[in-house]
PDB file of C-alpha atoms in Angstrom:
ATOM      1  CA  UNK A  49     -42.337 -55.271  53.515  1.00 42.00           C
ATOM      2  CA  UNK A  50     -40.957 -53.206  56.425  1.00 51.00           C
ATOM      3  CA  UNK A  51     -37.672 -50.510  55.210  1.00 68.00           C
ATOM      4  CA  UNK A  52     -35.131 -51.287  57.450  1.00 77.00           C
ATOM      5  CA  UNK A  53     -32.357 -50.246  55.240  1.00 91.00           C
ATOM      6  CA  UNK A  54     -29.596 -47.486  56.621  1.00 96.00           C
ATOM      7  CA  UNK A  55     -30.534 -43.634  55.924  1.00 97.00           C
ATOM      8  CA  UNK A  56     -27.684 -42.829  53.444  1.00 97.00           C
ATOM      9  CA  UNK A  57     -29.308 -45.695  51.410  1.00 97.00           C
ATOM     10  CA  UNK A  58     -32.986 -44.300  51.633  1.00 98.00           C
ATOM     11  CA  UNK A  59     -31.741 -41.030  50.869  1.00 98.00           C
ATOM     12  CA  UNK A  60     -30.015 -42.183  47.548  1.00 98.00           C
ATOM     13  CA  UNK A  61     -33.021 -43.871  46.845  1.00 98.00           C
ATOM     14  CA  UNK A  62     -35.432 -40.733  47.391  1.00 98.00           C
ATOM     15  CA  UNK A  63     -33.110 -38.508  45.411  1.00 98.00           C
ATOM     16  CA  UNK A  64     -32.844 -41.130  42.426  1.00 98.00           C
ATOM     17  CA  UNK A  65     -36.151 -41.939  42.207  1.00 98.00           C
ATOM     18  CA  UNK A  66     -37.174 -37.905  42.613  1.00 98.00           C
ATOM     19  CA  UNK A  67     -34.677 -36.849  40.203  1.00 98.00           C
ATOM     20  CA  UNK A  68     -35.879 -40.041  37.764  1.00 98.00           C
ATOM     21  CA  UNK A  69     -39.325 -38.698  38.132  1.00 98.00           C
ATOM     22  CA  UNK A  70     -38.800 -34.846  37.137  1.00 98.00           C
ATOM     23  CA  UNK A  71     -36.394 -36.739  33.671  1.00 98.00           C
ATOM     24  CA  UNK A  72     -39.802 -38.898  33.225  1.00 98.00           C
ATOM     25  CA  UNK A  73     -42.080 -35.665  33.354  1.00 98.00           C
ATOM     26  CA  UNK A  74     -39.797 -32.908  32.303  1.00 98.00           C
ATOM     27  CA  UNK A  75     -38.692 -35.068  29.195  1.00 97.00           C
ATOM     28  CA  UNK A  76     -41.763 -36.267  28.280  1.00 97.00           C
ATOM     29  CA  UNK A  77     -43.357 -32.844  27.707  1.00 96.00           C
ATOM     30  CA  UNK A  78     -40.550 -31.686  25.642  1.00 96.00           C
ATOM     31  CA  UNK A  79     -41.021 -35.000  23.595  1.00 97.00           C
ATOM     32  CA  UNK A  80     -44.890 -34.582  23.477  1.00 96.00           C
ATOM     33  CA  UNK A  81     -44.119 -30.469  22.411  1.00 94.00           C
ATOM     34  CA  UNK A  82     -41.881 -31.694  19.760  1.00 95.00           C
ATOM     35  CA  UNK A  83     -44.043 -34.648  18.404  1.00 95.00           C
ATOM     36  CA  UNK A  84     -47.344 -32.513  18.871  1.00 96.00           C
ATOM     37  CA  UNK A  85     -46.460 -29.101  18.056  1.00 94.00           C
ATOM     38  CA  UNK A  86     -50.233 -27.962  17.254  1.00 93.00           C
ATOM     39  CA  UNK A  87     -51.934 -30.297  19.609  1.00 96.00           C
ATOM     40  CA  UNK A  88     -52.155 -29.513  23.101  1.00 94.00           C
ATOM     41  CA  UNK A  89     -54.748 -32.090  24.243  1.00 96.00           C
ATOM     42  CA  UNK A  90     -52.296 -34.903  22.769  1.00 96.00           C
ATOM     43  CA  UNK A  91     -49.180 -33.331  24.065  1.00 96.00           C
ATOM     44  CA  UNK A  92     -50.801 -33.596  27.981  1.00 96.00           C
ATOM     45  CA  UNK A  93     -52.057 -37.143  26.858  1.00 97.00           C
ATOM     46  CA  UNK A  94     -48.504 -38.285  26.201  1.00 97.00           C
ATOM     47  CA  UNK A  95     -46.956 -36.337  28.562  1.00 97.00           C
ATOM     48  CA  UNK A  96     -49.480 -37.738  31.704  1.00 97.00           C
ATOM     49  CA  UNK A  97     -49.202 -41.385  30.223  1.00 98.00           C
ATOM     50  CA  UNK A  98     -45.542 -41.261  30.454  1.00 98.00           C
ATOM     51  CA  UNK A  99     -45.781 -40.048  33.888  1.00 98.00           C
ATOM     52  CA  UNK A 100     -48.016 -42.456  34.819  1.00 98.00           C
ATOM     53  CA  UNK A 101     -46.327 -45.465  34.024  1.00 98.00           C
ATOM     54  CA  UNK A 102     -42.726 -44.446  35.213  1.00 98.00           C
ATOM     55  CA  UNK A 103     -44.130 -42.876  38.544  1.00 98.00           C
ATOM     56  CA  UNK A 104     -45.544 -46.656  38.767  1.00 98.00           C
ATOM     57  CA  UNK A 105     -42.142 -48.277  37.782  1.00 98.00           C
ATOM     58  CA  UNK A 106     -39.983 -45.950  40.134  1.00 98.00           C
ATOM     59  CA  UNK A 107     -42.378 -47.159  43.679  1.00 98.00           C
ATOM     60  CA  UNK A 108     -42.361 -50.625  42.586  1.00 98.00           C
ATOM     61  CA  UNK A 109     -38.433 -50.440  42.073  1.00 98.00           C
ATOM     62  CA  UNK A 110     -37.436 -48.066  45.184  1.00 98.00           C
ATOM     63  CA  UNK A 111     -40.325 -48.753  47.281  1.00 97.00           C
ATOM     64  CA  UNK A 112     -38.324 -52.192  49.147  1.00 96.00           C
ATOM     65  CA  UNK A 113     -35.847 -49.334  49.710  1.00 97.00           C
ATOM     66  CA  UNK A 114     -36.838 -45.737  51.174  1.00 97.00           C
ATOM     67  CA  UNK A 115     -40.695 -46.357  50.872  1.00 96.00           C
ATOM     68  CA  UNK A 116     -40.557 -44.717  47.311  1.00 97.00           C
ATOM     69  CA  UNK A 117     -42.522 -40.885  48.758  1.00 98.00           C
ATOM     70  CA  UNK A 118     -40.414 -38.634  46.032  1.00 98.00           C
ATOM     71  CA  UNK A 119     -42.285 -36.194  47.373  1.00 98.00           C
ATOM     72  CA  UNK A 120     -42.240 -34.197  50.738  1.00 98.00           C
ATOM     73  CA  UNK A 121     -45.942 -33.987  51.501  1.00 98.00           C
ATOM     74  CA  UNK A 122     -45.883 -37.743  51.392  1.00 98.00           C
ATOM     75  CA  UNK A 123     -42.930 -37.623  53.601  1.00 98.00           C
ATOM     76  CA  UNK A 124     -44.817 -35.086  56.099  1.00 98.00           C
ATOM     77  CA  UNK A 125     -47.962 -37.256  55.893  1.00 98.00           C
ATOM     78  CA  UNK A 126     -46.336 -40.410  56.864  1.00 97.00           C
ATOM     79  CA  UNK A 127     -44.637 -38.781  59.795  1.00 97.00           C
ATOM     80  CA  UNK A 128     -47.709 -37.347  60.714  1.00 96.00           C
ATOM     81  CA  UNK A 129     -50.230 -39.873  60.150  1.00 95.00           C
ATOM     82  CA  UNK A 130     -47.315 -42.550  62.179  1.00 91.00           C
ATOM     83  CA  UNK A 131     -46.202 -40.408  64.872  1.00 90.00           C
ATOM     84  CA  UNK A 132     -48.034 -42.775  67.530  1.00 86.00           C
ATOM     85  CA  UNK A 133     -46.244 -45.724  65.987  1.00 86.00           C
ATOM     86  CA  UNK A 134     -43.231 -47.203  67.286  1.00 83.00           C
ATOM     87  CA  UNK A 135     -41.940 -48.413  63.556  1.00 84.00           C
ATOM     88  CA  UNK A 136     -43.464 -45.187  62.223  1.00 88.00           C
ATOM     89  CA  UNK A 137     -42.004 -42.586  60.101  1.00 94.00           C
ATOM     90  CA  UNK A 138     -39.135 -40.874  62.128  1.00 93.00           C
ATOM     91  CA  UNK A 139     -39.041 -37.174  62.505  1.00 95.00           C
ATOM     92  CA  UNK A 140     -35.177 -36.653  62.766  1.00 95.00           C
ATOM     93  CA  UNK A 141     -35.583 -38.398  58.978  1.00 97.00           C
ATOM     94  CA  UNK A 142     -38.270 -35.653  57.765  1.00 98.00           C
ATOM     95  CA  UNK A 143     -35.650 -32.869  56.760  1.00 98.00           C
ATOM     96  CA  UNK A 144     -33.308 -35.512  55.067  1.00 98.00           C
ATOM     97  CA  UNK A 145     -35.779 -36.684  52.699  1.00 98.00           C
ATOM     98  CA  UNK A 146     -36.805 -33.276  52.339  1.00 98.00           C
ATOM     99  CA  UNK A 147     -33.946 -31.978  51.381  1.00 98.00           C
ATOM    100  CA  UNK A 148     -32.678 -34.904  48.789  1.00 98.00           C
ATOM    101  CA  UNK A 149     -36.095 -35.113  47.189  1.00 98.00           C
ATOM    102  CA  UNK A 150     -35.797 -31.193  46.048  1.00 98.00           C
ATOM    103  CA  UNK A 151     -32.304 -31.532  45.234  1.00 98.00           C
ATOM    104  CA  UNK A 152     -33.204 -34.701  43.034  1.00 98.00           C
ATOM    105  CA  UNK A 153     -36.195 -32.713  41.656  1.00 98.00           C
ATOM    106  CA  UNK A 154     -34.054 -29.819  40.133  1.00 98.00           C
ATOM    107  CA  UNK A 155     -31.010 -32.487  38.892  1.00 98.00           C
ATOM    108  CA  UNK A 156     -33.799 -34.540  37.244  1.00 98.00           C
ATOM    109  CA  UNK A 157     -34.853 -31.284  35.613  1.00 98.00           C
ATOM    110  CA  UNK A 158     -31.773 -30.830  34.370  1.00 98.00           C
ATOM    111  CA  UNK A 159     -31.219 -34.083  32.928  1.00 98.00           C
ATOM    112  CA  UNK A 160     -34.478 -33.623  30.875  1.00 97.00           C
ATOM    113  CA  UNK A 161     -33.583 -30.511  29.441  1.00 96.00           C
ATOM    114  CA  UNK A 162     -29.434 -32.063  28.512  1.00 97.00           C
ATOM    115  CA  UNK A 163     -31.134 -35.054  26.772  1.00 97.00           C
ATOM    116  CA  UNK A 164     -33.265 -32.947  24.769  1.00 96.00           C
ATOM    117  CA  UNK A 165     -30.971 -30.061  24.315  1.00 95.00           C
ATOM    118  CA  UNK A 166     -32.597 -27.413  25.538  1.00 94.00           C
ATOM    119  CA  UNK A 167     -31.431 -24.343  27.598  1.00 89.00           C
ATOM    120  CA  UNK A 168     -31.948 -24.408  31.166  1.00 92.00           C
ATOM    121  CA  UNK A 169     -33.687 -21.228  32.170  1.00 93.00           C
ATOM    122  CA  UNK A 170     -36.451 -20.088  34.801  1.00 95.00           C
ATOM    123  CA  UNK A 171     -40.392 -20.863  33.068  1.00 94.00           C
ATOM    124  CA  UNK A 172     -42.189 -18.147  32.048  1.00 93.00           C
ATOM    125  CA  UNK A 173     -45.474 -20.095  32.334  1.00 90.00           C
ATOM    126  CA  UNK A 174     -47.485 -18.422  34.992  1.00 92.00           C
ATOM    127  CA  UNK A 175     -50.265 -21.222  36.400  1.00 92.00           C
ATOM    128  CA  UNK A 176     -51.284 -19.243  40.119  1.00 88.00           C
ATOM    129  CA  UNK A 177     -54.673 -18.819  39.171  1.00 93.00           C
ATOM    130  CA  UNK A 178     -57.782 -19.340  41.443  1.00 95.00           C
ATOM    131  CA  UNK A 179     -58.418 -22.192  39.507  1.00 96.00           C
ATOM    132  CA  UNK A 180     -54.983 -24.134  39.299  1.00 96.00           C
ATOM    133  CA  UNK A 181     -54.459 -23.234  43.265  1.00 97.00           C
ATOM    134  CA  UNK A 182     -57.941 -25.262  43.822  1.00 98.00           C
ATOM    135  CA  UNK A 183     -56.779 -28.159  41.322  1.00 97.00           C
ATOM    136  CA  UNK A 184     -53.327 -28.154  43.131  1.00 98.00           C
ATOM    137  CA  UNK A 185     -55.627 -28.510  46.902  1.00 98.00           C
ATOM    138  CA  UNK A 186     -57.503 -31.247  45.136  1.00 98.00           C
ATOM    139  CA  UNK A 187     -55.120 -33.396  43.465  1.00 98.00           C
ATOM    140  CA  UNK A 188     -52.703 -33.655  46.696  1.00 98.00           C
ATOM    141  CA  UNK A 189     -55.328 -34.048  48.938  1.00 98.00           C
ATOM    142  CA  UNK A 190     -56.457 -37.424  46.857  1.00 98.00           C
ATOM    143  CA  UNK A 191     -52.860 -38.087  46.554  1.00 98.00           C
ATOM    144  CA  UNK A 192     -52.538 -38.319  50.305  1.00 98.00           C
ATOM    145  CA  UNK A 193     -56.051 -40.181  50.830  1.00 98.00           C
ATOM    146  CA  UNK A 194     -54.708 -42.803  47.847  1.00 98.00           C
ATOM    147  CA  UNK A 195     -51.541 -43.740  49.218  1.00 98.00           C
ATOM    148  CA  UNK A 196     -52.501 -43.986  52.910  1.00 97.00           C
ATOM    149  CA  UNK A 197     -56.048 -45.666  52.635  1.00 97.00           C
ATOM    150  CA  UNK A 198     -54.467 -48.151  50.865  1.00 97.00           C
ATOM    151  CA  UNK A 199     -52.142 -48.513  53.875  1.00 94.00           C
ATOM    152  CA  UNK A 200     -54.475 -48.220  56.288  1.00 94.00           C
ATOM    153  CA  UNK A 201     -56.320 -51.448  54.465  1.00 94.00           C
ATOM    154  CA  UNK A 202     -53.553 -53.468  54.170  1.00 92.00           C
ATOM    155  CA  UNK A 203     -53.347 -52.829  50.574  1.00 94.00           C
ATOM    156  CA  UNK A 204     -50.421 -51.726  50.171  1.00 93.00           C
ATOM    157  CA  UNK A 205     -48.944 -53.719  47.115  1.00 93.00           C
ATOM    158  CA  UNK A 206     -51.262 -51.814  45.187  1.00 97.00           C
ATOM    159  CA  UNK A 207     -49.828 -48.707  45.832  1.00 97.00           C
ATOM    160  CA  UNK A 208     -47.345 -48.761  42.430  1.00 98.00           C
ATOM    161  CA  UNK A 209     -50.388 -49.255  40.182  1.00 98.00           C
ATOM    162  CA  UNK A 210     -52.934 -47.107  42.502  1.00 98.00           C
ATOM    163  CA  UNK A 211     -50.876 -44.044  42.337  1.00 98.00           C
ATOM    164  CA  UNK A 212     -49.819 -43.859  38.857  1.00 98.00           C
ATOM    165  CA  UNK A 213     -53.763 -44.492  37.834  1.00 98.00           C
ATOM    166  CA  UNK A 214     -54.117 -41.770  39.691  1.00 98.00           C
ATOM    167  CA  UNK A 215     -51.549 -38.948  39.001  1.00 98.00           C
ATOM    168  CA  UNK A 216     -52.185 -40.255  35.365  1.00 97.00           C
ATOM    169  CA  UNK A 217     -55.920 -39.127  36.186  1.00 98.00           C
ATOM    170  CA  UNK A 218     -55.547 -36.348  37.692  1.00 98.00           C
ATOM    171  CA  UNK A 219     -53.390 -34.648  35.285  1.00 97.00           C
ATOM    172  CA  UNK A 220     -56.812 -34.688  33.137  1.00 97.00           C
ATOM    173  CA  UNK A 221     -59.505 -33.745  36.177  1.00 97.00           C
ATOM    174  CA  UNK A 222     -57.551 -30.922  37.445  1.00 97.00           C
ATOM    175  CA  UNK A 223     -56.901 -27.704  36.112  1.00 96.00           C
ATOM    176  CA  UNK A 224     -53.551 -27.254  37.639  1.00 95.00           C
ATOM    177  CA  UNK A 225     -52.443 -30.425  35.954  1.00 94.00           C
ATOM    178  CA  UNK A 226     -51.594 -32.359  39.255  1.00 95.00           C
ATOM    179  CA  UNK A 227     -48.185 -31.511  40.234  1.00 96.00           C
ATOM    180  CA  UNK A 228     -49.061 -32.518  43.885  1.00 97.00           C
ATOM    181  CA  UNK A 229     -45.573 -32.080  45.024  1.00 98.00           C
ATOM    182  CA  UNK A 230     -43.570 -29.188  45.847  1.00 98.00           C
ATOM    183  CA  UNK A 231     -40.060 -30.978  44.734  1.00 98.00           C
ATOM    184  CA  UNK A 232     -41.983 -31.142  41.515  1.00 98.00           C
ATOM    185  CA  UNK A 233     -42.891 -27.511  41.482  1.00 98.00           C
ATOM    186  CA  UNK A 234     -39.143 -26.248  42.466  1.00 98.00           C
ATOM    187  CA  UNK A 235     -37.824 -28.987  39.716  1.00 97.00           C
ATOM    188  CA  UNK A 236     -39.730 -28.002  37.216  1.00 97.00           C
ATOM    189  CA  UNK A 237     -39.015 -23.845  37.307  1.00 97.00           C
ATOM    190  CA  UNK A 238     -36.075 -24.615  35.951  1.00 97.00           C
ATOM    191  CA  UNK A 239     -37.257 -25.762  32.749  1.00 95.00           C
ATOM    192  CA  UNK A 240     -38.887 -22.994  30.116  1.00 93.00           C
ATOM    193  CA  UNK A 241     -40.964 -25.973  28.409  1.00 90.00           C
ATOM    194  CA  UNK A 242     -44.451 -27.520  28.283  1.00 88.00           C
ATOM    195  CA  UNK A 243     -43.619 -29.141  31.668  1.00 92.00           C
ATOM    196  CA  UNK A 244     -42.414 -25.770  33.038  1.00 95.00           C
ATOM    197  CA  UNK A 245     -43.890 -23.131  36.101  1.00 96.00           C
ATOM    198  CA  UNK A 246     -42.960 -19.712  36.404  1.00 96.00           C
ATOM    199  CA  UNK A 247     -41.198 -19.374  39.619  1.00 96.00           C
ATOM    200  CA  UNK A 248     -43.353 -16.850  40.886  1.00 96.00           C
ATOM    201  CA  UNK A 249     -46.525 -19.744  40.714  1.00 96.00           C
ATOM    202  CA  UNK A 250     -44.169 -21.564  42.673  1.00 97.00           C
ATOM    203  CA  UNK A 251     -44.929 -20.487  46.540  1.00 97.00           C
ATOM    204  CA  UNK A 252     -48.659 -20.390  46.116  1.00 97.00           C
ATOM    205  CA  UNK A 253     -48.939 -24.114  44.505  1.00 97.00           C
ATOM    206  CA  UNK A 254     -46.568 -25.427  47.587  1.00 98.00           C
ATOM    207  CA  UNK A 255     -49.370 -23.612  49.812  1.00 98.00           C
ATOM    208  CA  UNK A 256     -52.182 -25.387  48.141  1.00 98.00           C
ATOM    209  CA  UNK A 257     -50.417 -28.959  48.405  1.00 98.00           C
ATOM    210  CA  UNK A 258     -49.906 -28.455  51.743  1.00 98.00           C
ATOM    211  CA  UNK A 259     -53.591 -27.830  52.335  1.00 98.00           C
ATOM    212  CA  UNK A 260     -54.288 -30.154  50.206  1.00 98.00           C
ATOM    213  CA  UNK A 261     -52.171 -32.627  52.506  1.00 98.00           C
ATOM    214  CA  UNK A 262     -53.869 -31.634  55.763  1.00 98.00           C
ATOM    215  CA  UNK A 263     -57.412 -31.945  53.827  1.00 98.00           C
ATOM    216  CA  UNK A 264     -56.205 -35.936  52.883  1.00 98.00           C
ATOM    217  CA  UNK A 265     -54.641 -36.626  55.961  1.00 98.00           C
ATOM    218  CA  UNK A 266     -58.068 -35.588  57.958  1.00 98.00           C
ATOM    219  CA  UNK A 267     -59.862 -37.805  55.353  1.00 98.00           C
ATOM    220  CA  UNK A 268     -57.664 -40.905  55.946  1.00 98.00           C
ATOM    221  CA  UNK A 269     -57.522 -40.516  59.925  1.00 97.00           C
ATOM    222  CA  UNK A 270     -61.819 -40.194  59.358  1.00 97.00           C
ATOM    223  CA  UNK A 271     -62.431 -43.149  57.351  1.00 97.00           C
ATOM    224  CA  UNK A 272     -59.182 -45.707  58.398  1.00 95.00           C
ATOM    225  CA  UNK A 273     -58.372 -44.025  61.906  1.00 92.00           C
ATOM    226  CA  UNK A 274     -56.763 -47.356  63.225  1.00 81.00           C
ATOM    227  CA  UNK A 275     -53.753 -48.075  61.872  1.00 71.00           C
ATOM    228  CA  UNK A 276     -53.852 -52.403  60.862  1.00 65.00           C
ATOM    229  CA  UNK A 277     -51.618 -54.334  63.636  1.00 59.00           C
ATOM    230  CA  UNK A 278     -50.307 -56.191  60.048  1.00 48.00           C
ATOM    231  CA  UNK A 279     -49.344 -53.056  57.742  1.00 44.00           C
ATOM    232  CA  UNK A 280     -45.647 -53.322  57.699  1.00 41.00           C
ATOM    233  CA  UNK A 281     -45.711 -56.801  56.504  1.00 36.00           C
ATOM    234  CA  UNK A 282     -47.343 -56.275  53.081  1.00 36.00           C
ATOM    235  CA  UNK A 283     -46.003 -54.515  50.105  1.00 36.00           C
ATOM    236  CA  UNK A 284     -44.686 -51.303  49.537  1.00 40.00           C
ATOM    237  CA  UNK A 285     -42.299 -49.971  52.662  1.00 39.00           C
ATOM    238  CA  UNK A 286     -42.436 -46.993  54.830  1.00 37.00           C
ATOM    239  CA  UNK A 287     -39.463 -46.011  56.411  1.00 34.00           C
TER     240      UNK A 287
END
């Protein structure tokens, strides 16, 4: 279904479902740290399943409303890959969502860390390695080539499930874990945990998602380059 509801709404709705996102990953790894002390392979298997189903959950409730992104390379993508569309993403609308998705990010942070009781400091946990920066350009460029194939095919209700199989995935396949999101990445320096990055990983994992995006976005404009005359009638919103 077509978003036709008034910024200040889609806004609320992006920071919600951003800040409900970082509560649903940040808390989850302090759970999975606490429940699994000596087990790191089960700690990332709770911790990914958890994310998995409530990143599902959050698009198939806010979706209807700001197009559910929670995430600016999403956001950038959709302007980008609609700019030659009259109902496409609006540019003027790009800094907005922006800007509420990172604030959302660090107050869903926070929330974790209150309902578990923990401190909220800076993460020590260092993750810029050659490695984690090529998991990082691989798990947002399939991000982007998920979400937007599956618009491009006029599949959109399946984005909710689609994307959650995948993040849930790719927290497995990649080294870097799959943040694929640089609200994510600022959210989650403030939080010294399992879920945490130090923030001097930070500015070299929002590089590699933003290759990453222009990688996806090439692959979606190469294999679905028309955009289907019926897209904004089916499913999950764009705004």
């Amino acid at each position: 279904m077509p978003v036709t509801q008034p910024l200040p709404r889609r806004l609320l709705s992006e920071f919600l479902g951003t800040a409900l996102l970082l509560a649903v990953v940040v808390g989850s790894g302090i759970a999975a740290s606490d429940l699994s002390p000596d087990d790191v392979g089960l700690q990332l298997l709770e911790n990914s399943t958890a994310t998995a189903l409530g990143l599902a959950v959050l698009i198939l409730v806010l979706g209807p409303v700001s197009g559910a992104h929670f995430n600016p390379i999403v956001t950038l993508a959709d302007w980008y890959l609609s700019r030659r569309d009259p109902e496409g993403f609006s540019a003027r609308h790009v800094a907005p969502y922006v800007a509420v998705q990172v604030a959302g990010a660090v107050a869903g942070t926070l929330l974790a860390n209150a309902m578990f009781d923990v401190g909220t400091t800076f993460s020590e946990h260092e993750r810029a390695s050659g490695g984690h920066l090529v998991g990082e350009v691989v798990a947002t460029a399939g991000l982007v080539l998920v979400i937007f194939s599956l618009m491009r095919s006029n599949r959109a209700p399946l984005a909710a499930p689609a994307v959650g199989a995948y993040i849930g995935a790719a927290y497995w396949f990649t080294s870097s874990t799959s943040f694929a999101n640089p609200a994510v990445a600022v959210g989650r320096m403030f939080s010294d945990t399992f879920a945490g990055i130090a923030p001097s990983s930070v500015p070299a994992f929002v590089s590699a998602e933003i290759a990453g995006m222009v990688i996806g976005a090439v692959l979606v404009l190469a294999l679905y380059p028309a955009i289907p005359v019926h897209h904004r009638h089916q499913g999950e919103g764009r705004a």
